[in-house]
PDB file of C-alpha atoms in Angstrom:
ATOM      1  CA  MET V   1     -34.006-127.500   1.478  1.00 48.00           C
ATOM      2  CA  ALA V   2     -33.604-123.870   1.207  1.00 49.00           C
ATOM      3  CA  TYR V   3     -32.844-122.011  -2.134  1.00 47.00           C
ATOM      4  CA  PHE V   4     -30.829-118.887  -2.571  1.00 43.00           C
ATOM      5  CA  SER V   5     -32.418-116.636  -5.417  1.00 51.00           C
ATOM      6  CA  PHE V   6     -29.080-114.704  -6.965  1.00 46.00           C
ATOM      7  CA  ASP V   7     -30.564-111.313  -8.098  1.00 56.00           C
ATOM      8  CA  ALA V   8     -27.624-109.924 -10.639  1.00 47.00           C
ATOM      9  CA  SER V   9     -29.143-106.414 -11.234  1.00 49.00           C
ATOM     10  CA  ALA V  10     -29.166-106.048  -6.985  1.00 47.00           C
ATOM     11  CA  PHE V  11     -25.438-107.390  -7.289  1.00 42.00           C
ATOM     12  CA  PHE V  12     -24.033-104.747  -9.946  1.00 41.00           C
ATOM     13  CA  PHE V  13     -25.770-102.232  -8.729  1.00 41.00           C
ATOM     14  CA  PHE V  14     -24.348-102.778  -5.225  1.00 42.00           C
ATOM     15  CA  LEU V  15     -21.117-102.903  -6.764  1.00 38.00           C
ATOM     16  CA  GLY V  16     -21.638 -99.906  -8.676  1.00 46.00           C
ATOM     17  CA  PHE V  17     -22.189 -98.167  -5.522  1.00 44.00           C
ATOM     18  CA  VAL V  18     -19.490 -99.343  -3.706  1.00 40.00           C
ATOM     19  CA  ILE V  19     -16.551 -99.287  -6.151  1.00 40.00           C
ATOM     20  CA  HIS V  20     -17.437 -96.074  -7.784  1.00 41.00           C
ATOM     21  CA  PRO V  21     -16.670 -93.430  -5.178  1.00 40.00           C
ATOM     22  CA  ILE V  22     -13.459 -95.620  -4.770  1.00 38.00           C
ATOM     23  CA  LEU V  23     -12.575 -95.391  -8.067  1.00 35.00           C
ATOM     24  CA  ASN V  24     -13.122 -91.371  -8.341  1.00 38.00           C
ATOM     25  CA  ARG V  25     -10.821 -91.036  -5.084  1.00 38.00           C
ATOM     26  CA  ALA V  26      -8.006 -93.227  -6.755  1.00 37.00           C
ATOM     27  CA  VAL V  27      -8.164 -90.857  -9.999  1.00 39.00           C
ATOM     28  CA  ALA V  28      -8.376 -88.080  -7.643  1.00 47.00           C
ATOM     29  CA  TRP V  29      -5.147 -89.117  -6.052  1.00 68.00           C
ATOM     30  CA  GLY V  30      -3.259 -89.328  -9.614  1.00 80.00           C
ATOM     31  CA  PRO V  31      -1.181 -87.090 -11.199  1.00 91.00           C
ATOM     32  CA  VAL V  32      -2.464 -83.712 -11.654  1.00 95.00           C
ATOM     33  CA  ASP V  33      -0.809 -80.094 -12.907  1.00 96.00           C
ATOM     34  CA  PRO V  34      -0.007 -78.278 -10.021  1.00 97.00           C
ATOM     35  CA  THR V  35       0.603 -75.241 -12.353  1.00 97.00           C
ATOM     36  CA  ASN V  36      -3.000 -74.969 -13.311  1.00 96.00           C
ATOM     37  CA  GLY V  37      -4.001 -71.305 -12.010  1.00 96.00           C
ATOM     38  CA  PHE V  38      -0.368 -69.989 -11.985  1.00 97.00           C
ATOM     39  CA  ILE V  39       1.264 -67.452 -14.654  1.00 97.00           C
ATOM     40  CA  SER V  40       4.836 -68.815 -15.786  1.00 97.00           C
ATOM     41  CA  LEU V  41       6.995 -65.826 -15.261  1.00 97.00           C
ATOM     42  CA  PRO V  42       9.965 -64.543 -17.645  1.00 96.00           C
ATOM     43  CA  LEU V  43      13.097 -66.595 -17.273  1.00 95.00           C
ATOM     44  CA  ASN V  44      16.020 -66.951 -18.928  1.00 93.00           C
ATOM     45  CA  LEU V  45      19.656 -67.215 -18.248  1.00 91.00           C
ATOM     46  CA  SER V  46      20.244 -63.674 -17.337  1.00 94.00           C
ATOM     47  CA  TYR V  47      18.313 -64.879 -13.791  1.00 96.00           C
ATOM     48  CA  TYR V  48      20.568 -67.263 -13.098  1.00 97.00           C
ATOM     49  CA  HIS V  49      23.550 -66.317 -10.671  1.00 97.00           C
ATOM     50  CA  ILE V  50      25.815 -69.640 -10.299  1.00 98.00           C
ATOM     51  CA  GLN V  51      27.076 -70.134  -7.083  1.00 98.00           C
ATOM     52  CA  LYS V  52      30.162 -72.685  -6.966  1.00 98.00           C
ATOM     53  CA  PRO V  53      33.503 -72.979  -4.949  1.00 98.00           C
ATOM     54  CA  TYR V  54      34.940 -69.678  -4.807  1.00 98.00           C
ATOM     55  CA  ASP V  55      38.605 -71.049  -6.279  1.00 97.00           C
ATOM     56  CA  VAL V  56      37.937 -72.484  -9.674  1.00 98.00           C
ATOM     57  CA  PRO V  57      36.013 -71.094 -12.693  1.00 98.00           C
ATOM     58  CA  GLU V  58      32.632 -71.825 -13.371  1.00 98.00           C
ATOM     59  CA  ASP V  59      32.936 -74.167 -16.216  1.00 98.00           C
ATOM     60  CA  GLN V  60      34.660 -76.411 -13.807  1.00 98.00           C
ATOM     61  CA  ARG V  61      31.564 -76.757 -11.900  1.00 98.00           C
ATOM     62  CA  TYR V  62      28.537 -76.232 -14.165  1.00 98.00           C
ATOM     63  CA  SER V  63      27.732 -76.404 -17.861  1.00 98.00           C
ATOM     64  CA  PHE V  64      24.376 -75.761 -19.698  1.00 98.00           C
ATOM     65  CA  VAL V  65      24.125 -77.717 -23.021  1.00 98.00           C
ATOM     66  CA  ASP V  66      21.369 -78.577 -25.367  1.00 97.00           C
ATOM     67  CA  GLY V  67      19.038 -76.946 -22.488  1.00 97.00           C
ATOM     68  CA  VAL V  68      20.328 -79.069 -19.723  1.00 98.00           C
ATOM     69  CA  HIS V  69      21.897 -77.824 -16.913  1.00 98.00           C
ATOM     70  CA  LYS V  70      24.547 -79.520 -14.858  1.00 98.00           C
ATOM     71  CA  CYS V  71      26.106 -78.955 -11.558  1.00 98.00           C
ATOM     72  CA  TRP V  72      28.595 -80.909  -9.663  1.00 98.00           C
ATOM     73  CA  VAL V  73      30.837 -80.460  -6.850  1.00 98.00           C
ATOM     74  CA  TYR V  74      32.961 -82.548  -4.532  1.00 98.00           C
ATOM     75  CA  SER V  75      32.967 -82.931  -0.655  1.00 98.00           C
ATOM     76  CA  THR V  76      36.655 -81.311  -0.491  1.00 98.00           C
ATOM     77  CA  ASP V  77      35.909 -78.260  -2.401  1.00 98.00           C
ATOM     78  CA  LYS V  78      35.849 -74.806  -0.796  1.00 97.00           C
ATOM     79  CA  PRO V  79      32.525 -72.663   0.001  1.00 97.00           C
ATOM     80  CA  HIS V  80      31.039 -70.532  -2.401  1.00 97.00           C
ATOM     81  CA  THR V  81      32.201 -67.119  -0.718  1.00 96.00           C
ATOM     82  CA  LEU V  82      35.661 -66.687   1.027  1.00 95.00           C
ATOM     83  CA  THR V  83      33.993 -66.180   4.264  1.00 95.00           C
ATOM     84  CA  SER V  84      31.206 -68.418   4.215  1.00 93.00           C
ATOM     85  CA  GLN V  85      31.347 -71.592   6.771  1.00 92.00           C
ATOM     86  CA  THR V  86      28.836 -73.386   4.537  1.00 96.00           C
ATOM     87  CA  LYS V  87      29.662 -76.799   2.799  1.00 97.00           C
ATOM     88  CA  PRO V  88      30.684 -76.963  -0.735  1.00 98.00           C
ATOM     89  CA  ARG V  89      27.840 -76.405  -3.281  1.00 98.00           C
ATOM     90  CA  THR V  90      27.267 -75.412  -7.136  1.00 98.00           C
ATOM     91  CA  GLU V  91      23.475 -73.833  -7.320  1.00 98.00           C
ATOM     92  CA  ILE V  92      21.741 -71.972  -9.658  1.00 98.00           C
ATOM     93  CA  ALA V  93      20.534 -69.171  -7.630  1.00 98.00           C
ATOM     94  CA  ILE V  94      17.201 -67.679  -9.380  1.00 97.00           C
ATOM     95  CA  GLN V  95      17.549 -63.917  -8.971  1.00 95.00           C
ATOM     96  CA  GLY V  96      14.802 -61.274  -9.686  1.00 95.00           C
ATOM     97  CA  TYR V  97      12.103 -63.118  -8.159  1.00 97.00           C
ATOM     98  CA  ASN V  98      12.482 -62.671  -4.492  1.00 96.00           C
ATOM     99  CA  TYR V  99       9.222 -62.777  -2.608  1.00 97.00           C
ATOM    100  CA  SER V 100       7.899 -62.070   0.324  1.00 96.00           C
ATOM    101  CA  SER V 101       3.911 -63.103  -0.058  1.00 96.00           C
ATOM    102  CA  GLY V 102       1.310 -64.611  -2.269  1.00 96.00           C
ATOM    103  CA  VAL V 103       1.611 -68.100  -3.706  1.00 98.00           C
ATOM    104  CA  TRP V 104       4.933 -68.835  -5.820  1.00 98.00           C
ATOM    105  CA  GLN V 105       5.827 -71.935  -7.442  1.00 98.00           C
ATOM    106  CA  PHE V 106       9.164 -73.890  -8.805  1.00 98.00           C
ATOM    107  CA  GLU V 107       9.222 -76.257 -11.877  1.00 98.00           C
ATOM    108  CA  GLY V 108      11.802 -78.159 -12.904  1.00 98.00           C
ATOM    109  CA  TYR V 109      12.865 -81.575 -14.819  1.00 98.00           C
ATOM    110  CA  GLY V 110      15.610 -83.040 -12.227  1.00 98.00           C
ATOM    111  CA  TYR V 111      18.098 -85.722 -12.644  1.00 98.00           C
ATOM    112  CA  VAL V 112      20.315 -87.466 -10.120  1.00 98.00           C
ATOM    113  CA  PRO V 113      23.125 -90.113 -11.325  1.00 98.00           C
ATOM    114  CA  SER V 114      23.873 -93.027  -9.230  1.00 98.00           C
ATOM    115  CA  GLY V 115      26.202 -92.397  -6.309  1.00 98.00           C
ATOM    116  CA  THR V 116      25.246 -88.868  -5.271  1.00 98.00           C
ATOM    117  CA  SER V 117      23.876 -88.810  -1.476  1.00 98.00           C
ATOM    118  CA  GLY V 118      23.828 -86.403   1.403  1.00 98.00           C
ATOM    119  CA  VAL V 119      23.115 -83.472  -0.748  1.00 98.00           C
ATOM    120  CA  CYS V 120      20.217 -80.741  -1.001  1.00 98.00           C
ATOM    121  CA  ILE V 121      19.233 -80.444  -5.210  1.00 98.00           C
ATOM    122  CA  MET V 122      16.625 -77.908  -4.648  1.00 98.00           C
ATOM    123  CA  GLN V 123      15.606 -75.229  -1.641  1.00 98.00           C
ATOM    124  CA  VAL V 124      13.427 -72.764  -0.945  1.00 98.00           C
ATOM    125  CA  PHE V 125      15.693 -70.183   0.703  1.00 97.00           C
ATOM    126  CA  GLY V 126      14.645 -67.855   3.555  1.00 96.00           C
ATOM    127  CA  ALA V 127      13.128 -68.582   6.795  1.00 96.00           C
ATOM    128  CA  SER V 128      12.888 -67.362  10.209  1.00 95.00           C
ATOM    129  CA  ALA V 129      15.896 -67.718  12.478  1.00 93.00           C
ATOM    130  CA  PRO V 130      17.638 -70.272  13.326  1.00 93.00           C
ATOM    131  CA  HIS V 131      16.712 -71.699  10.151  1.00 94.00           C
ATOM    132  CA  ALA V 132      17.762 -70.639   6.940  1.00 95.00           C
ATOM    133  CA  THR V 133      15.225 -72.194   4.476  1.00 97.00           C
ATOM    134  CA  THR V 134      11.822 -73.071   4.221  1.00 97.00           C
ATOM    135  CA  LEU V 135      12.663 -76.057   2.289  1.00 98.00           C
ATOM    136  CA  MET V 136      15.232 -78.529   1.067  1.00 97.00           C
ATOM    137  CA  VAL V 137      14.588 -81.569  -1.083  1.00 98.00           C
ATOM    138  CA  ARG V 138      17.630 -83.570  -0.647  1.00 98.00           C
ATOM    139  CA  VAL V 139      18.924 -86.878  -1.914  1.00 98.00           C
ATOM    140  CA  TYR V 140      20.277 -89.707   0.446  1.00 98.00           C
ATOM    141  CA  ASN V 141      21.537 -93.195  -0.578  1.00 98.00           C
ATOM    142  CA  GLY V 142      18.877 -92.934  -3.905  1.00 97.00           C
ATOM    143  CA  SER V 143      16.056 -91.595  -1.868  1.00 98.00           C
ATOM    144  CA  LEU V 144      14.577 -88.353  -2.493  1.00 98.00           C
ATOM    145  CA  MET V 145      13.743 -86.861   0.891  1.00 98.00           C
ATOM    146  CA  TYR V 146      11.855 -83.592   2.619  1.00 98.00           C
ATOM    147  CA  TYR V 147      15.330 -82.501   4.616  1.00 97.00           C
ATOM    148  CA  LYS V 148      16.096 -85.653   6.503  1.00 95.00           C
ATOM    149  CA  GLY V 149      12.577 -87.312   6.186  1.00 94.00           C
ATOM    150  CA  PRO V 150      10.447 -88.287   5.120  1.00 97.00           C
ATOM    151  CA  VAL V 151      10.882 -90.096   1.885  1.00 98.00           C
ATOM    152  CA  LEU V 152       9.168 -88.756  -0.849  1.00 98.00           C
ATOM    153  CA  VAL V 153      10.589 -91.005  -3.747  1.00 98.00           C
ATOM    154  CA  PRO V 154      12.454 -94.058  -2.383  1.00 97.00           C
ATOM    155  CA  ASN V 155      14.548 -94.675  -5.827  1.00 95.00           C
ATOM    156  CA  ILE V 156      15.408 -91.663  -7.908  1.00 98.00           C
ATOM    157  CA  TYR V 157      18.576 -92.352  -9.413  1.00 98.00           C
ATOM    158  CA  ASP V 158      19.195 -92.187 -12.977  1.00 98.00           C
ATOM    159  CA  GLN V 159      15.729 -91.001 -14.244  1.00 98.00           C
ATOM    160  CA  TRP V 160      14.431 -87.617 -14.979  1.00 98.00           C
ATOM    161  CA  PHE V 161      11.445 -86.424 -12.380  1.00 98.00           C
ATOM    162  CA  ARG V 162       9.329 -83.276 -12.666  1.00 98.00           C
ATOM    163  CA  LEU V 163       9.632 -81.516  -9.540  1.00 98.00           C
ATOM    164  CA  ASN V 164       6.833 -78.930  -8.067  1.00 98.00           C
ATOM    165  CA  VAL V 165       6.936 -76.836  -5.234  1.00 98.00           C
ATOM    166  CA  VAL V 166       4.392 -74.937  -4.410  1.00 98.00           C
ATOM    167  CA  HIS V 167       4.985 -72.113  -1.674  1.00 98.00           C
ATOM    168  CA  ASP V 168       2.354 -70.538   0.033  1.00 97.00           C
ATOM    169  CA  VAL V 169       3.487 -67.855   1.841  1.00 97.00           C
ATOM    170  CA  ASP V 170       0.755 -65.821   3.304  1.00 95.00           C
ATOM    171  CA  SER V 171      -0.880 -69.374   4.467  1.00 96.00           C
ATOM    172  CA  ALA V 172       3.048 -70.387   5.619  1.00 97.00           C
ATOM    173  CA  LYS V 173       2.636 -73.875   3.748  1.00 98.00           C
ATOM    174  CA  VAL V 174       4.640 -75.720   1.166  1.00 98.00           C
ATOM    175  CA  LYS V 175       3.727 -78.144  -1.296  1.00 98.00           C
ATOM    176  CA  VAL V 176       6.153 -80.602  -3.066  1.00 98.00           C
ATOM    177  CA  TYR V 177       4.903 -82.594  -6.178  1.00 98.00           C
ATOM    178  CA  ILE V 178       6.999 -85.144  -7.875  1.00 98.00           C
ATOM    179  CA  ASN V 179       5.400 -85.960 -11.654  1.00 98.00           C
ATOM    180  CA  GLY V 180       2.500 -84.668 -10.766  1.00 98.00           C
ATOM    181  CA  ILE V 181       1.626 -86.487  -7.539  1.00 97.00           C
ATOM    182  CA  LEU V 182       1.624 -84.409  -4.228  1.00 98.00           C
ATOM    183  CA  LYS V 183       3.980 -86.071  -1.640  1.00 98.00           C
ATOM    184  CA  ILE V 184       3.979 -83.920   1.260  1.00 97.00           C
ATOM    185  CA  GLU V 185       2.384 -80.606   2.405  1.00 97.00           C
ATOM    186  CA  ALA V 186       4.534 -78.896   5.466  1.00 97.00           C
ATOM    187  CA  ASP V 187       4.499 -75.727   7.198  1.00 96.00           C
ATOM    188  CA  GLY V 188       6.471 -72.795   6.200  1.00 95.00           C
ATOM    189  CA  ARG V 189       9.522 -71.270   8.540  1.00 95.00           C
ATOM    190  CA  GLY V 190       8.650 -67.794   8.135  1.00 93.00           C
ATOM    191  CA  GLY V 191      11.070 -65.106   6.992  1.00 94.00           C
ATOM    192  CA  THR V 192      10.718 -61.945   4.717  1.00 93.00           C
ATOM    193  CA  SER V 193      12.307 -62.908   1.612  1.00 96.00           C
ATOM    194  CA  HIS V 194      12.626 -66.190  -0.293  1.00 97.00           C
ATOM    195  CA  ALA V 195      14.229 -67.436  -3.476  1.00 98.00           C
ATOM    196  CA  PHE V 196      14.409 -70.860  -5.254  1.00 98.00           C
ATOM    197  CA  LYS V 197      17.493 -72.678  -5.987  1.00 98.00           C
ATOM    198  CA  CYS V 198      18.695 -75.994  -7.354  1.00 98.00           C
ATOM    199  CA  GLY V 199      21.786 -77.652  -8.108  1.00 98.00           C
ATOM    200  CA  VAL V 200      23.944 -79.192  -5.216  1.00 98.00           C
ATOM    201  CA  TYR V 201      24.647 -78.125  -2.062  1.00 98.00           C
ATOM    202  CA  ALA V 202      26.560 -80.875   0.193  1.00 98.00           C
ATOM    203  CA  GLN V 203      24.409 -81.902   3.726  1.00 98.00           C
ATOM    204  CA  ASN V 204      25.299 -83.996   6.288  1.00 95.00           C
ATOM    205  CA  ASN V 205      27.354 -87.631   5.279  1.00 96.00           C
ATOM    206  CA  ASP V 206      27.836 -86.282   1.570  1.00 98.00           C
ATOM    207  CA  SER V 207      29.346 -88.212  -0.906  1.00 98.00           C
ATOM    208  CA  TYR V 208      32.759 -87.541  -2.685  1.00 98.00           C
ATOM    209  CA  TYR V 209      31.018 -86.275  -5.646  1.00 98.00           C
ATOM    210  CA  MET V 210      27.648 -84.922  -5.959  1.00 98.00           C
ATOM    211  CA  GLU V 211      25.961 -83.953  -9.349  1.00 98.00           C
ATOM    212  CA  SER V 212      22.345 -83.073 -10.248  1.00 98.00           C
ATOM    213  CA  ARG V 213      21.076 -82.208 -13.643  1.00 98.00           C
ATOM    214  CA  TRP V 214      17.814 -79.747 -14.776  1.00 98.00           C
ATOM    215  CA  LYS V 215      15.954 -78.630 -17.663  1.00 98.00           C
ATOM    216  CA  GLY V 216      12.564 -76.993 -18.193  1.00 98.00           C
ATOM    217  CA  ILE V 217      12.843 -74.861 -15.256  1.00 98.00           C
ATOM    218  CA  LYS V 218      10.276 -71.909 -14.488  1.00 98.00           C
ATOM    219  CA  VAL V 219       9.192 -69.676 -11.689  1.00 98.00           C
ATOM    220  CA  LEU V 220       5.143 -69.324 -11.541  1.00 98.00           C
ATOM    221  CA  LYS V 221       3.193 -66.895  -9.462  1.00 98.00           C
ATOM    222  CA  LYS V 222      -0.782 -67.600  -8.438  1.00 95.00           C
ATOM    223  CA  CYS V 223      -2.989 -65.663 -10.570  1.00 86.00           C
ATOM    224  CA  ASP V 224      -4.929 -63.040  -8.646  1.00 74.00           C
TER     225      ASP V 224
END
């Protein structure tokens, strides 16, 4: 009869050799701080331009209470200008930080209540024709999405989440982080001027009522 000799030290050495790099990769895939290496630029309410249906007062579609911006709109609302052919929106358009080169970042904590669907909640405005945007973060039936897909987070309703969007203009790349985890890296769409927006902007198959809330909004630029 043959006997098997078990060498415990060799076995645990083998486990360490195999598992250690796996654990290292798992840690690397975990949450990070996308703002490392970036400078947070001055930002206050004077930088915010509220785009809302042209025929209603601002306070009927936007509020700012206790540090929280609330934007809401109805599918039956008018566009934001008399001449616009776009769908209804109530968006915070950040002015004063339009950019055409370099690496820029938007950070904000967002909240989308149940029922809001068919809507863009954040965008990088500006692109080459026929596109108007370099990035849209949308919500469809509770899923947070890059445009119409892929899905970034399958169930985003009724919870605060940290959104970081990094736009490298020169490399024509855009990255989206949710709660510090990279969800997608996509190609840019050209354009000579870009700006950040957040709020609600109706898209296809929009719900009757659309709302998003935002706090801790920042605009950051990559250190030179």
